[in-house]
Coordinates of N, CA, C and O in Angstrom, one line a residue:
M1 N 19.3 54.9 -58.5 CA 18.6 55.6 -57.4 C 18.8 55.0 -56.2 O 18.9 53.9 -56.0
N2 N 19.1 56.0 -55.1 CA 19.5 55.3 -54.0 C 18.1 54.9 -53.1 O 17.4 55.7 -52.6
K3 N 17.9 53.6 -52.7 CA 16.7 52.9 -52.2 C 17.0 53.1 -50.4 O 16.1 52.8 -49.8
K4 N 18.3 53.4 -50.1 CA 18.4 53.4 -48.8 C 17.5 54.4 -47.7 O 16.9 53.9 -46.6
P5 N 17.4 55.4 -48.2 CA 16.4 56.4 -47.3 C 14.7 56.0 -47.5 O 14.1 55.9 -46.5
L6 N 14.7 55.3 -48.5 CA 13.1 54.9 -48.7 C 13.0 53.7 -47.6 O 11.8 53.5 -47.0
I7 N 14.0 52.7 -47.7 CA 13.9 51.5 -46.9 C 13.9 51.9 -45.4 O 13.0 51.3 -44.6
L8 N 14.8 52.8 -45.0 CA 14.8 53.4 -43.8 C 13.7 54.0 -43.2 O 13.1 53.7 -41.9
S9 N 13.0 54.9 -44.0 CA 11.7 55.4 -43.6 C 10.5 54.3 -43.4 O 9.9 54.5 -42.5
L10 N 10.5 53.3 -44.2 CA 9.7 52.2 -44.0 C 9.8 51.4 -42.9 O 8.9 51.4 -42.1
I11 N 10.9 51.2 -42.6 CA 11.4 50.5 -41.3 C 10.9 51.2 -40.0 O 10.2 50.7 -39.0
L12 N 11.2 52.5 -40.1 CA 11.0 53.5 -38.8 C 9.3 53.5 -38.8 O 8.9 53.6 -37.9
T13 N 8.7 53.8 -40.0 CA 7.1 53.9 -40.1 C 6.7 52.7 -39.2 O 5.7 52.4 -38.5
M14 N 7.0 51.5 -39.7 CA 6.4 50.2 -39.2 C 6.9 50.1 -37.6 O 6.0 49.7 -36.9
A15 N 8.0 50.4 -37.3 CA 8.3 50.4 -36.1 C 7.4 51.4 -35.2 O 7.0 51.0 -34.0
F16 N 7.2 52.6 -35.6 CA 6.3 53.2 -35.0 C 4.7 52.9 -34.9 O 4.2 52.7 -33.8
V17 N 4.4 52.3 -35.9 CA 3.0 51.7 -35.8 C 2.8 50.4 -35.1 O 2.1 50.2 -34.2
F18 N 3.8 49.7 -34.7 CA 4.1 48.5 -33.9 C 4.1 49.1 -32.6 O 3.6 48.3 -31.7
A19 N 4.7 49.8 -32.2 CA 4.8 50.6 -30.9 C 3.4 51.1 -30.6 O 3.1 50.9 -29.4
G20 N 2.8 51.6 -31.4 CA 1.5 52.1 -31.1 C 0.4 51.2 -31.1 O -0.4 51.3 -29.9
I21 N 0.6 49.9 -31.7 CA -0.5 48.9 -31.5 C 0.0 48.1 -29.9 O -0.9 47.9 -29.5
Q22 N 1.2 48.1 -29.7 CA 1.7 47.7 -28.2 C 0.8 48.4 -27.3 O 0.4 48.1 -26.1
T23 N 1.1 49.8 -27.4 CA 0.9 50.6 -26.5 C -1.0 50.6 -26.2 O -1.4 50.5 -25.1
V24 N -1.6 50.5 -27.3 CA -3.2 50.5 -27.2 C -3.3 49.2 -26.7 O -4.4 49.0 -26.0
S25 N -2.9 48.2 -27.3 CA -3.5 46.5 -26.7 C -2.9 46.4 -25.1 O -3.4 45.5 -24.6
A26 N -2.0 47.2 -24.7 CA -1.5 47.0 -22.8 C -2.6 47.7 -22.3 O -2.5 47.7 -21.1
W27 N -3.4 48.8 -22.9 CA -4.3 49.7 -21.9 C -5.5 48.7 -21.4 O -6.1 48.0 -22.2
N28 N -5.9 48.9 -20.1 CA -6.9 48.3 -19.8 C -7.9 49.3 -19.5 O -7.9 50.2 -18.8
R29 N -9.0 48.7 -19.8 CA -10.4 49.5 -19.7 C -10.7 49.6 -18.2 O -10.5 48.6 -17.2
P30 N -11.2 50.5 -17.6 CA -11.7 50.7 -16.0 C -12.9 49.8 -16.0 O -13.7 49.3 -16.6
T31 N -12.7 49.3 -14.7 CA -13.7 48.2 -14.4 C -15.1 48.8 -14.1 O -16.2 47.9 -14.1
S32 N -15.3 50.0 -13.9 CA -16.3 50.7 -13.3 C -16.2 52.1 -14.0 O -15.4 52.6 -13.8
N33 N -17.7 53.0 -14.0 CA -17.5 54.3 -14.1 C -16.8 54.8 -13.0 O -17.3 54.6 -11.8
P34 N -16.4 56.1 -13.2 CA -15.7 56.9 -12.3 C -16.8 57.4 -11.0 O -17.8 57.6 -11.5
P35 N -16.6 57.5 -9.8 CA -15.3 57.0 -9.1 C -15.3 55.7 -8.6 O -14.5 55.2 -7.6
G36 N -16.1 54.8 -9.3 CA -16.3 53.3 -8.7 C -14.7 52.6 -8.7 O -14.2 52.7 -9.9
N37 N -14.6 51.9 -7.6 CA -13.1 51.3 -7.7 C -12.0 52.3 -7.7 O -10.9 51.7 -8.0
N38 N -12.3 53.4 -7.5 CA -11.0 54.5 -7.8 C -11.0 55.2 -6.6 O -11.4 55.0 -5.6
A39 N -9.9 56.4 -6.6 CA -9.8 57.1 -5.7 C -11.0 58.0 -5.4 O -11.7 58.2 -6.2
S40 N -11.2 58.3 -4.0 CA -12.5 58.9 -3.8 C -12.5 60.4 -4.7 O -11.5 60.8 -4.7
A41 N -13.6 60.8 -4.7 CA -13.7 62.2 -5.2 C -12.9 63.4 -4.4 O -13.1 63.1 -3.1
P42 N -12.3 64.3 -4.9 CA -11.6 65.2 -4.3 C -12.7 66.2 -3.4 O -13.6 66.4 -4.2
L43 N -12.4 67.0 -2.4 CA -13.2 67.9 -2.1 C -13.0 69.0 -2.9 O -11.9 69.2 -3.6
H44 N -13.9 69.9 -3.0 CA -13.8 71.1 -4.2 C -14.5 72.4 -3.5 O -14.9 72.3 -2.3
T45 N -14.7 73.4 -4.3 CA -15.0 74.6 -3.8 C -16.5 74.8 -4.3 O -16.9 76.1 -4.2
G46 N -17.2 73.9 -4.7 CA -18.6 73.9 -5.2 C -19.5 74.4 -4.0 O -19.4 74.4 -2.7
S47 N -20.8 74.6 -4.3 CA -21.9 75.2 -3.4 C -22.4 73.9 -2.7 O -23.3 74.1 -1.9
I48 N -22.3 72.7 -3.4 CA -23.2 71.6 -2.8 C -22.3 71.0 -1.7 O -21.0 70.8 -1.8
G49 N -23.1 70.4 -0.7 CA -22.4 69.9 0.3 C -21.7 68.5 0.1 O -22.0 68.1 -1.2
Q50 N -20.6 68.4 0.9 CA -19.7 67.1 0.4 C -19.5 66.3 1.6 O -19.6 66.6 2.6
I51 N -19.4 65.0 1.4 CA -19.0 64.0 2.4 C -17.7 63.4 2.0 O -17.2 63.2 0.8
K52 N -16.8 63.4 2.9 CA -15.5 62.6 2.8 C -15.4 61.4 4.0 O -16.0 61.8 4.9
E53 N -14.7 60.5 3.4 CA -14.6 59.4 4.5 C -13.3 59.4 5.3 O -12.2 60.3 4.6
G54 N -13.0 59.4 6.4 CA -12.0 59.4 7.2 C -11.8 61.0 7.8 O -12.6 61.6 7.6
G55 N -10.6 61.2 8.4 CA -10.4 62.6 8.8 C -10.1 63.4 7.8 O -9.9 63.4 6.7
L56 N -10.4 64.7 8.1 CA -10.1 65.9 7.5 C -9.2 66.9 8.2 O -9.6 67.1 9.4
T57 N -8.1 67.3 7.4 CA -7.1 68.2 8.2 C -7.0 69.5 7.1 O -6.7 69.3 6.2
V58 N -7.1 70.5 7.6 CA -6.9 71.8 6.9 C -6.0 72.5 7.6 O -5.8 72.9 8.7
G59 N -5.2 73.0 6.7 CA -3.8 74.3 7.0 C -2.8 73.5 7.7 O -2.0 74.1 8.3
E60 N -2.6 72.3 7.9 CA -1.4 71.5 8.3 C -0.7 71.2 7.1 O -1.0 70.6 5.9
G61 N 0.7 71.0 7.2 CA 1.6 70.5 6.5 C 2.2 71.6 5.7 O 1.9 72.6 6.1
S62 N 3.3 71.6 4.8 CA 3.9 72.5 4.0 C 4.5 73.5 5.0 O 4.6 74.9 4.9
G63 N 5.1 73.3 6.1 CA 5.6 74.0 7.1 C 4.5 74.6 8.1 O 5.0 75.4 9.1
I64 N 3.4 74.3 8.0 CA 2.3 74.8 8.9 C 2.3 73.6 10.0 O 1.7 72.5 9.7
S65 N 2.5 74.0 11.3 CA 2.4 72.8 12.2 C 0.8 72.7 13.0 O 0.5 71.8 13.6
V66 N 0.0 73.7 12.6 CA -1.5 73.6 13.5 C -2.3 74.0 12.2 O -2.2 74.7 11.5
G67 N -3.7 73.5 12.8 CA -4.6 73.9 11.8 C -5.9 73.4 12.3 O -6.1 73.1 13.6
L68 N -6.9 72.9 11.6 CA -8.2 72.5 11.8 C -8.1 71.0 11.5 O -7.9 70.7 10.3
R69 N -8.6 70.1 12.4 CA -8.6 68.9 12.1 C -10.1 68.2 12.7 O -10.6 68.8 13.6
V70 N -10.9 67.4 11.8 CA -11.9 67.0 11.9 C -11.8 65.3 12.0 O -11.4 64.6 11.0
I71 N -11.9 64.9 13.3 CA -11.9 63.3 13.2 C -12.9 62.5 13.9 O -13.1 63.3 15.1
N72 N -13.5 61.6 13.4 CA -14.8 61.1 14.2 C -15.9 61.9 14.6 O -16.4 61.8 16.0
G73 N -16.2 63.1 13.7 CA -17.0 64.0 14.4 C -16.6 65.0 15.3 O -17.0 66.0 15.7
N74 N -15.4 64.9 15.9 CA -14.8 65.6 16.8 C -14.0 67.0 16.1 O -13.2 66.6 15.0
V75 N -13.8 67.9 16.5 CA -13.0 69.1 16.0 C -11.8 69.4 16.8 O -12.0 70.0 17.9
A76 N -10.7 69.6 16.1 CA -9.6 70.0 17.0 C -9.1 71.5 16.3 O -9.0 71.5 15.0
I77 N -8.5 72.3 17.1 CA -8.2 73.6 16.4 C -6.7 73.9 17.2 O -6.8 74.1 18.6
G78 N -5.9 73.9 16.4 CA -4.4 74.3 17.0 C -3.9 73.1 17.7 O -2.8 73.4 18.8
L79 N -4.1 71.8 17.5 CA -3.5 70.6 18.3 C -2.2 70.3 17.7 O -1.4 69.3 18.1
G80 N -1.9 70.5 16.6 CA -0.6 70.1 15.9 C -1.1 69.0 15.1 O -2.3 68.2 15.3
S81 N -0.4 68.2 14.5 CA -0.6 67.2 13.5 C -0.7 65.7 14.1 O -1.3 65.0 13.6
T82 N -0.2 65.7 15.5 CA -0.5 64.8 16.2 C -1.6 64.8 17.1 O -2.0 63.6 17.9
G83 N -2.3 65.8 17.4 CA -3.3 66.0 18.3 C -4.4 65.6 18.0 O -4.8 65.8 16.9
T84 N -5.2 64.8 18.8 CA -6.6 64.2 18.5 C -7.5 64.6 19.2 O -7.4 64.7 20.5
P85 N -8.6 65.4 19.0 CA -9.5 65.8 19.7 C -10.3 64.9 20.8 O -10.6 63.8 20.1
Q86 N -10.4 65.3 22.0 CA -11.0 64.5 22.9 C -12.6 64.7 23.1 O -13.2 64.0 23.8
Q87 N -12.9 65.9 22.6 CA -14.2 66.4 22.7 C -14.8 66.7 21.6 O -14.2 66.7 20.6
K88 N -16.2 67.1 21.4 CA -16.6 67.7 20.1 C -15.8 68.9 19.6 O -15.8 68.8 18.6
L89 N -15.3 69.8 20.5 CA -14.5 70.9 20.2 C -13.5 70.9 21.1 O -13.4 70.7 22.3
H90 N -12.1 70.9 20.8 CA -11.0 70.7 21.4 C -9.9 71.7 20.9 O -9.5 71.8 19.8
V91 N -9.6 72.9 21.5 CA -8.8 73.8 21.2 C -7.7 73.8 21.9 O -7.6 73.6 23.0
G92 N -6.5 73.8 21.2 CA -5.1 73.9 21.9 C -4.9 75.5 21.9 O -4.5 76.1 20.7
G93 N -4.7 76.1 23.0 CA -4.6 77.6 23.1 C -5.5 78.4 23.7 O -6.5 78.0 24.1
N94 N -5.3 79.9 23.4 CA -6.5 80.5 23.8 C -7.5 80.8 23.2 O -7.3 80.5 21.8
I95 N -8.6 81.1 23.6 CA -10.0 81.4 22.6 C -10.4 82.6 23.0 O -10.3 83.2 24.2
R96 N -10.6 83.4 22.0 CA -11.3 84.9 22.1 C -12.7 84.7 21.6 O -12.7 84.5 20.4
A97 N -13.4 85.5 22.3 CA -14.7 85.7 21.8 C -15.4 87.2 21.9 O -15.0 87.7 23.1
D98 N -15.8 87.9 20.8 CA -16.0 89.2 21.0 C -17.6 89.3 20.6 O -18.1 88.7 20.1

């Protein structure tokens, strides 16, 4: 009886088990429950109010050069990605009210 296939399968099985043990032992538990010490929770489409740290930009990027930006409580509309609002509402361009 040829024992080479049996020995080869035993060696491969042991290699996979060893690799699995190494993978599990290299994993580190999180230091706290999410989102503690992790990235901030993303904005979502829920009906509950949301708070975000830092500025908020909507509609800029991916080829869109202007959009809505909220920085330090000031709102910029249409100033582009480098425009910083100087007042509570700063609009770059014409305004239409009906």
